[in-house]
mmCIF file with all atom_site columns, C-alpha atoms in Angstrom:
data_model
loop_
_atom_site.group_PDB
_atom_site.id
_atom_site.type_symbol
_atom_site.label_atom_id
_atom_site.label_alt_id
_atom_site.label_comp_id
_atom_site.label_asym_id
_atom_site.label_entity_id
_atom_site.label_seq_id
_atom_site.pdbx_PDB_ins_code
_atom_site.Cartn_x
_atom_site.Cartn_y
_atom_site.Cartn_z
_atom_site.occupancy
_atom_site.B_iso_or_equiv
_atom_site.pdbx_formal_charge
_atom_site.auth_seq_id
_atom_site.auth_comp_id
_atom_site.auth_asym_id
_atom_site.auth_atom_id
_atom_site.pdbx_PDB_model_num
ATOM 1   C CA . UNK A 1 1   ? -2.781  -61.529  -1.726  1.00 39.00 ? 1   UNK A CA 1
ATOM 2   C CA . UNK A 1 2   ? -4.264  -63.165  -4.847  1.00 40.00 ? 2   UNK A CA 1
ATOM 3   C CA . UNK A 1 3   ? -3.597  -66.802  -4.076  1.00 43.00 ? 3   UNK A CA 1
ATOM 4   C CA . UNK A 1 4   ? -7.145  -67.939  -4.983  1.00 42.00 ? 4   UNK A CA 1
ATOM 5   C CA . UNK A 1 5   ? -7.818  -66.945  -8.618  1.00 41.00 ? 5   UNK A CA 1
ATOM 6   C CA . UNK A 1 6   ? -11.418 -66.674  -9.734  1.00 43.00 ? 6   UNK A CA 1
ATOM 7   C CA . UNK A 1 7   ? -12.653 -67.740  -13.147 1.00 46.00 ? 7   UNK A CA 1
ATOM 8   C CA . UNK A 1 8   ? -14.547 -64.510  -13.904 1.00 44.00 ? 8   UNK A CA 1
ATOM 9   C CA . UNK A 1 9   ? -13.762 -61.893  -11.251 1.00 42.00 ? 9   UNK A CA 1
ATOM 10  C CA . UNK A 1 10  ? -15.488 -59.034  -13.085 1.00 39.00 ? 10  UNK A CA 1
ATOM 11  C CA . UNK A 1 11  ? -18.708 -60.997  -13.558 1.00 46.00 ? 11  UNK A CA 1
ATOM 12  C CA . UNK A 1 12  ? -18.625 -62.515  -10.076 1.00 49.00 ? 12  UNK A CA 1
ATOM 13  C CA . UNK A 1 13  ? -18.488 -58.996  -8.645  1.00 66.00 ? 13  UNK A CA 1
ATOM 14  C CA . UNK A 1 14  ? -21.665 -57.894  -10.469 1.00 90.00 ? 14  UNK A CA 1
ATOM 15  C CA . UNK A 1 15  ? -24.054 -55.954  -8.251  1.00 95.00 ? 15  UNK A CA 1
ATOM 16  C CA . UNK A 1 16  ? -27.787 -56.605  -8.209  1.00 96.00 ? 16  UNK A CA 1
ATOM 17  C CA . UNK A 1 17  ? -28.373 -53.283  -9.996  1.00 96.00 ? 17  UNK A CA 1
ATOM 18  C CA . UNK A 1 18  ? -25.906 -54.290  -12.718 1.00 96.00 ? 18  UNK A CA 1
ATOM 19  C CA . UNK A 1 19  ? -27.636 -57.658  -13.016 1.00 96.00 ? 19  UNK A CA 1
ATOM 20  C CA . UNK A 1 20  ? -31.004 -55.946  -13.407 1.00 96.00 ? 20  UNK A CA 1
ATOM 21  C CA . UNK A 1 21  ? -29.659 -53.636  -16.084 1.00 96.00 ? 21  UNK A CA 1
ATOM 22  C CA . UNK A 1 22  ? -28.171 -56.591  -17.942 1.00 95.00 ? 22  UNK A CA 1
ATOM 23  C CA . UNK A 1 23  ? -31.493 -58.483  -17.774 1.00 96.00 ? 23  UNK A CA 1
ATOM 24  C CA . UNK A 1 24  ? -33.344 -55.336  -18.788 1.00 95.00 ? 24  UNK A CA 1
ATOM 25  C CA . UNK A 1 25  ? -31.128 -55.068  -21.859 1.00 95.00 ? 25  UNK A CA 1
ATOM 26  C CA . UNK A 1 26  ? -31.191 -58.820  -22.711 1.00 93.00 ? 26  UNK A CA 1
ATOM 27  C CA . UNK A 1 27  ? -34.955 -59.063  -22.277 1.00 93.00 ? 27  UNK A CA 1
ATOM 28  C CA . UNK A 1 28  ? -35.801 -55.660  -23.750 1.00 92.00 ? 28  UNK A CA 1
ATOM 29  C CA . UNK A 1 29  ? -37.799 -54.863  -20.617 1.00 92.00 ? 29  UNK A CA 1
ATOM 30  C CA . UNK A 1 30  ? -39.207 -51.312  -20.645 1.00 93.00 ? 30  UNK A CA 1
ATOM 31  C CA . UNK A 1 31  ? -38.432 -50.639  -16.973 1.00 94.00 ? 31  UNK A CA 1
ATOM 32  C CA . UNK A 1 32  ? -36.054 -51.715  -14.236 1.00 95.00 ? 32  UNK A CA 1
ATOM 33  C CA . UNK A 1 33  ? -39.053 -52.925  -12.229 1.00 96.00 ? 33  UNK A CA 1
ATOM 34  C CA . UNK A 1 34  ? -40.075 -55.356  -15.019 1.00 95.00 ? 34  UNK A CA 1
ATOM 35  C CA . UNK A 1 35  ? -36.520 -56.670  -15.160 1.00 96.00 ? 35  UNK A CA 1
ATOM 36  C CA . UNK A 1 36  ? -36.493 -57.133  -11.381 1.00 97.00 ? 36  UNK A CA 1
ATOM 37  C CA . UNK A 1 37  ? -39.802 -58.986  -11.517 1.00 96.00 ? 37  UNK A CA 1
ATOM 38  C CA . UNK A 1 38  ? -38.365 -61.303  -14.185 1.00 97.00 ? 38  UNK A CA 1
ATOM 39  C CA . UNK A 1 39  ? -35.195 -61.916  -12.153 1.00 97.00 ? 39  UNK A CA 1
ATOM 40  C CA . UNK A 1 40  ? -37.106 -62.713  -8.984  1.00 97.00 ? 40  UNK A CA 1
ATOM 41  C CA . UNK A 1 41  ? -39.689 -65.022  -10.603 1.00 97.00 ? 41  UNK A CA 1
ATOM 42  C CA . UNK A 1 42  ? -37.175 -66.929  -12.731 1.00 97.00 ? 42  UNK A CA 1
ATOM 43  C CA . UNK A 1 43  ? -34.658 -67.352  -9.897  1.00 97.00 ? 43  UNK A CA 1
ATOM 44  C CA . UNK A 1 44  ? -37.409 -68.474  -7.525  1.00 96.00 ? 44  UNK A CA 1
ATOM 45  C CA . UNK A 1 45  ? -38.506 -71.069  -10.081 1.00 96.00 ? 45  UNK A CA 1
ATOM 46  C CA . UNK A 1 46  ? -34.907 -72.169  -10.615 1.00 97.00 ? 46  UNK A CA 1
ATOM 47  C CA . UNK A 1 47  ? -34.455 -72.430  -6.852  1.00 96.00 ? 47  UNK A CA 1
ATOM 48  C CA . UNK A 1 48  ? -37.255 -74.992  -6.810  1.00 96.00 ? 48  UNK A CA 1
ATOM 49  C CA . UNK A 1 49  ? -35.362 -77.134  -9.345  1.00 96.00 ? 49  UNK A CA 1
ATOM 50  C CA . UNK A 1 50  ? -31.729 -77.258  -8.220  1.00 94.00 ? 50  UNK A CA 1
ATOM 51  C CA . UNK A 1 51  ? -30.259 -78.847  -5.124  1.00 92.00 ? 51  UNK A CA 1
ATOM 52  C CA . UNK A 1 52  ? -26.960 -79.808  -3.555  1.00 92.00 ? 52  UNK A CA 1
ATOM 53  C CA . UNK A 1 53  ? -23.564 -78.314  -4.202  1.00 94.00 ? 53  UNK A CA 1
ATOM 54  C CA . UNK A 1 54  ? -24.704 -76.785  -7.486  1.00 95.00 ? 54  UNK A CA 1
ATOM 55  C CA . UNK A 1 55  ? -27.338 -74.750  -5.639  1.00 94.00 ? 55  UNK A CA 1
ATOM 56  C CA . UNK A 1 56  ? -24.784 -73.503  -3.110  1.00 95.00 ? 56  UNK A CA 1
ATOM 57  C CA . UNK A 1 57  ? -22.155 -72.751  -5.768  1.00 96.00 ? 57  UNK A CA 1
ATOM 58  C CA . UNK A 1 58  ? -24.643 -70.903  -7.961  1.00 97.00 ? 58  UNK A CA 1
ATOM 59  C CA . UNK A 1 59  ? -25.839 -68.796  -5.019  1.00 96.00 ? 59  UNK A CA 1
ATOM 60  C CA . UNK A 1 60  ? -22.212 -67.804  -4.369  1.00 96.00 ? 60  UNK A CA 1
ATOM 61  C CA . UNK A 1 61  ? -21.877 -66.531  -7.955  1.00 95.00 ? 61  UNK A CA 1
ATOM 62  C CA . UNK A 1 62  ? -24.951 -64.324  -7.774  1.00 97.00 ? 62  UNK A CA 1
ATOM 63  C CA . UNK A 1 63  ? -25.422 -60.903  -6.203  1.00 96.00 ? 63  UNK A CA 1
ATOM 64  C CA . UNK A 1 64  ? -26.738 -61.245  -2.636  1.00 96.00 ? 64  UNK A CA 1
ATOM 65  C CA . UNK A 1 65  ? -30.315 -60.233  -3.464  1.00 96.00 ? 65  UNK A CA 1
ATOM 66  C CA . UNK A 1 66  ? -30.489 -62.746  -6.310  1.00 97.00 ? 66  UNK A CA 1
ATOM 67  C CA . UNK A 1 67  ? -28.896 -65.475  -4.198  1.00 96.00 ? 67  UNK A CA 1
ATOM 68  C CA . UNK A 1 68  ? -31.480 -64.941  -1.464  1.00 96.00 ? 68  UNK A CA 1
ATOM 69  C CA . UNK A 1 69  ? -34.309 -65.285  -3.993  1.00 97.00 ? 69  UNK A CA 1
ATOM 70  C CA . UNK A 1 70  ? -32.797 -68.512  -5.324  1.00 96.00 ? 70  UNK A CA 1
ATOM 71  C CA . UNK A 1 71  ? -32.141 -70.111  -1.949  1.00 95.00 ? 71  UNK A CA 1
ATOM 72  C CA . UNK A 1 72  ? -35.403 -69.036  -0.277  1.00 95.00 ? 72  UNK A CA 1
ATOM 73  C CA . UNK A 1 73  ? -37.213 -71.690  -2.306  1.00 92.00 ? 73  UNK A CA 1
ATOM 74  C CA . UNK A 1 74  ? -37.751 -75.228  -1.096  1.00 93.00 ? 74  UNK A CA 1
ATOM 75  C CA . UNK A 1 75  ? -36.709 -77.590  -3.893  1.00 91.00 ? 75  UNK A CA 1
ATOM 76  C CA . UNK A 1 76  ? -39.596 -79.499  -5.489  1.00 91.00 ? 76  UNK A CA 1
ATOM 77  C CA . UNK A 1 77  ? -39.571 -83.262  -5.360  1.00 88.00 ? 77  UNK A CA 1
ATOM 78  C CA . UNK A 1 78  ? -40.691 -83.324  -9.012  1.00 87.00 ? 78  UNK A CA 1
ATOM 79  C CA . UNK A 1 79  ? -38.051 -82.063  -11.431 1.00 91.00 ? 79  UNK A CA 1
ATOM 80  C CA . UNK A 1 80  ? -39.480 -80.295  -14.448 1.00 95.00 ? 80  UNK A CA 1
ATOM 81  C CA . UNK A 1 81  ? -38.057 -80.482  -17.953 1.00 95.00 ? 81  UNK A CA 1
ATOM 82  C CA . UNK A 1 82  ? -37.053 -77.192  -19.538 1.00 95.00 ? 82  UNK A CA 1
ATOM 83  C CA . UNK A 1 83  ? -40.443 -76.913  -21.240 1.00 96.00 ? 83  UNK A CA 1
ATOM 84  C CA . UNK A 1 84  ? -42.198 -77.864  -17.993 1.00 96.00 ? 84  UNK A CA 1
ATOM 85  C CA . UNK A 1 85  ? -40.208 -75.128  -16.236 1.00 97.00 ? 85  UNK A CA 1
ATOM 86  C CA . UNK A 1 86  ? -41.458 -72.533  -18.740 1.00 97.00 ? 86  UNK A CA 1
ATOM 87  C CA . UNK A 1 87  ? -45.079 -73.751  -18.545 1.00 97.00 ? 87  UNK A CA 1
ATOM 88  C CA . UNK A 1 88  ? -44.974 -73.730  -14.723 1.00 96.00 ? 88  UNK A CA 1
ATOM 89  C CA . UNK A 1 89  ? -43.523 -70.217  -14.718 1.00 96.00 ? 89  UNK A CA 1
ATOM 90  C CA . UNK A 1 90  ? -46.236 -69.037  -17.132 1.00 97.00 ? 90  UNK A CA 1
ATOM 91  C CA . UNK A 1 91  ? -48.963 -70.481  -14.900 1.00 97.00 ? 91  UNK A CA 1
ATOM 92  C CA . UNK A 1 92  ? -47.481 -68.966  -11.729 1.00 94.00 ? 92  UNK A CA 1
ATOM 93  C CA . UNK A 1 93  ? -47.094 -65.506  -13.288 1.00 95.00 ? 93  UNK A CA 1
ATOM 94  C CA . UNK A 1 94  ? -50.293 -65.476  -15.319 1.00 96.00 ? 94  UNK A CA 1
ATOM 95  C CA . UNK A 1 95  ? -48.473 -64.949  -18.601 1.00 95.00 ? 95  UNK A CA 1
ATOM 96  C CA . UNK A 1 96  ? -48.193 -66.929  -21.814 1.00 97.00 ? 96  UNK A CA 1
ATOM 97  C CA . UNK A 1 97  ? -45.503 -69.568  -22.306 1.00 97.00 ? 97  UNK A CA 1
ATOM 98  C CA . UNK A 1 98  ? -43.887 -67.294  -24.909 1.00 96.00 ? 98  UNK A CA 1
ATOM 99  C CA . UNK A 1 99  ? -43.565 -64.426  -22.425 1.00 96.00 ? 99  UNK A CA 1
ATOM 100 C CA . UNK A 1 100 ? -42.293 -66.791  -19.726 1.00 96.00 ? 100 UNK A CA 1
ATOM 101 C CA . UNK A 1 101 ? -39.745 -68.275  -22.161 1.00 96.00 ? 101 UNK A CA 1
ATOM 102 C CA . UNK A 1 102 ? -38.510 -64.788  -23.101 1.00 95.00 ? 102 UNK A CA 1
ATOM 103 C CA . UNK A 1 103 ? -38.097 -63.753  -19.464 1.00 96.00 ? 103 UNK A CA 1
ATOM 104 C CA . UNK A 1 104 ? -36.411 -67.044  -18.604 1.00 97.00 ? 104 UNK A CA 1
ATOM 105 C CA . UNK A 1 105 ? -33.928 -66.695  -21.441 1.00 96.00 ? 105 UNK A CA 1
ATOM 106 C CA . UNK A 1 106 ? -33.025 -63.129  -20.483 1.00 96.00 ? 106 UNK A CA 1
ATOM 107 C CA . UNK A 1 107 ? -32.438 -64.004  -16.823 1.00 97.00 ? 107 UNK A CA 1
ATOM 108 C CA . UNK A 1 108 ? -30.679 -67.325  -17.358 1.00 97.00 ? 108 UNK A CA 1
ATOM 109 C CA . UNK A 1 109 ? -28.338 -65.848  -19.995 1.00 96.00 ? 109 UNK A CA 1
ATOM 110 C CA . UNK A 1 110 ? -27.020 -63.500  -17.307 1.00 96.00 ? 110 UNK A CA 1
ATOM 111 C CA . UNK A 1 111 ? -26.950 -66.302  -14.728 1.00 97.00 ? 111 UNK A CA 1
ATOM 112 C CA . UNK A 1 112 ? -24.940 -68.444  -17.172 1.00 96.00 ? 112 UNK A CA 1
ATOM 113 C CA . UNK A 1 113 ? -22.321 -65.704  -17.493 1.00 95.00 ? 113 UNK A CA 1
ATOM 114 C CA . UNK A 1 114 ? -22.113 -65.290  -13.735 1.00 96.00 ? 114 UNK A CA 1
ATOM 115 C CA . UNK A 1 115 ? -21.861 -69.043  -13.137 1.00 96.00 ? 115 UNK A CA 1
ATOM 116 C CA . UNK A 1 116 ? -19.156 -69.624  -15.728 1.00 95.00 ? 116 UNK A CA 1
ATOM 117 C CA . UNK A 1 117 ? -18.792 -72.642  -18.007 1.00 94.00 ? 117 UNK A CA 1
ATOM 118 C CA . UNK A 1 118 ? -17.783 -75.226  -15.388 1.00 95.00 ? 118 UNK A CA 1
ATOM 119 C CA . UNK A 1 119 ? -20.651 -74.591  -12.980 1.00 96.00 ? 119 UNK A CA 1
ATOM 120 C CA . UNK A 1 120 ? -23.090 -74.237  -15.861 1.00 96.00 ? 120 UNK A CA 1
ATOM 121 C CA . UNK A 1 121 ? -22.043 -77.658  -17.195 1.00 94.00 ? 121 UNK A CA 1
ATOM 122 C CA . UNK A 1 122 ? -22.577 -79.160  -13.729 1.00 94.00 ? 122 UNK A CA 1
ATOM 123 C CA . UNK A 1 123 ? -26.025 -77.554  -13.456 1.00 95.00 ? 123 UNK A CA 1
ATOM 124 C CA . UNK A 1 124 ? -27.062 -78.834  -16.862 1.00 94.00 ? 124 UNK A CA 1
ATOM 125 C CA . UNK A 1 125 ? -25.933 -82.364  -16.008 1.00 92.00 ? 125 UNK A CA 1
ATOM 126 C CA . UNK A 1 126 ? -28.149 -82.324  -12.898 1.00 92.00 ? 126 UNK A CA 1
ATOM 127 C CA . UNK A 1 127 ? -31.237 -80.794  -14.529 1.00 93.00 ? 127 UNK A CA 1
ATOM 128 C CA . UNK A 1 128 ? -33.596 -82.702  -16.841 1.00 92.00 ? 128 UNK A CA 1
ATOM 129 C CA . UNK A 1 129 ? -33.472 -82.102  -20.603 1.00 90.00 ? 129 UNK A CA 1
ATOM 130 C CA . UNK A 1 130 ? -34.394 -78.770  -22.105 1.00 92.00 ? 130 UNK A CA 1
ATOM 131 C CA . UNK A 1 131 ? -32.536 -76.396  -19.780 1.00 95.00 ? 131 UNK A CA 1
ATOM 132 C CA . UNK A 1 132 ? -29.474 -75.816  -21.953 1.00 94.00 ? 132 UNK A CA 1
ATOM 133 C CA . UNK A 1 133 ? -31.492 -73.777  -24.426 1.00 93.00 ? 133 UNK A CA 1
ATOM 134 C CA . UNK A 1 134 ? -32.962 -71.736  -21.579 1.00 95.00 ? 134 UNK A CA 1
ATOM 135 C CA . UNK A 1 135 ? -29.403 -70.857  -20.511 1.00 95.00 ? 135 UNK A CA 1
ATOM 136 C CA . UNK A 1 136 ? -28.525 -69.921  -24.103 1.00 91.00 ? 136 UNK A CA 1
ATOM 137 C CA . UNK A 1 137 ? -26.505 -73.083  -24.730 1.00 90.00 ? 137 UNK A CA 1
ATOM 138 C CA . UNK A 1 138 ? -26.747 -75.831  -27.342 1.00 83.00 ? 138 UNK A CA 1
ATOM 139 C CA . UNK A 1 139 ? -28.530 -78.940  -26.107 1.00 76.00 ? 139 UNK A CA 1
ATOM 140 C CA . UNK A 1 140 ? -26.104 -81.730  -26.905 1.00 64.00 ? 140 UNK A CA 1
ATOM 141 C CA . UNK A 1 141 ? -27.111 -85.280  -26.115 1.00 61.00 ? 141 UNK A CA 1
ATOM 142 C CA . UNK A 1 142 ? -25.223 -88.514  -26.403 1.00 55.00 ? 142 UNK A CA 1
ATOM 143 C CA . UNK A 1 143 ? -26.682 -90.775  -29.058 1.00 51.00 ? 143 UNK A CA 1
ATOM 144 C CA . UNK A 1 144 ? -28.873 -93.521  -27.607 1.00 54.00 ? 144 UNK A CA 1
ATOM 145 C CA . UNK A 1 145 ? -28.193 -97.028  -28.920 1.00 57.00 ? 145 UNK A CA 1
ATOM 146 C CA . UNK A 1 146 ? -30.921 -98.262  -31.244 1.00 55.00 ? 146 UNK A CA 1
ATOM 147 C CA . UNK A 1 147 ? -33.110 -100.989 -29.821 1.00 60.00 ? 147 UNK A CA 1
ATOM 148 C CA . UNK A 1 148 ? -33.749 -103.969 -32.029 1.00 52.00 ? 148 UNK A CA 1
#
């Protein structure tokens, strides 16, 4: 009956309403509607940045409504850095980079928990620099050899 264990069964089973409440709490949003707006805009922006198996695997970890928002986006040919992601989101939503960064952090912290550490590591390897901090993770880089 339970021959396929899941890494985080309680988090994987999160409903969209539970996700919104978690984002509302993490982002200190005054209403559920503001939290939903943040979830939809951040996931749409993320959907433009990730491709391949990581995109499919992440969609499977999310509640259906969130997965549809993520996968409805056509991936961009230009991959943005983490800071570029925040600036692009601010421009698209008509907010400041600080507000966009706050919303991104609240949403991606919940996404990171739903994805689990293995998928999150895969996502971060595929994305340009700067995304780890957006997901609430340390940005660790291998030292580059010094050029003479």
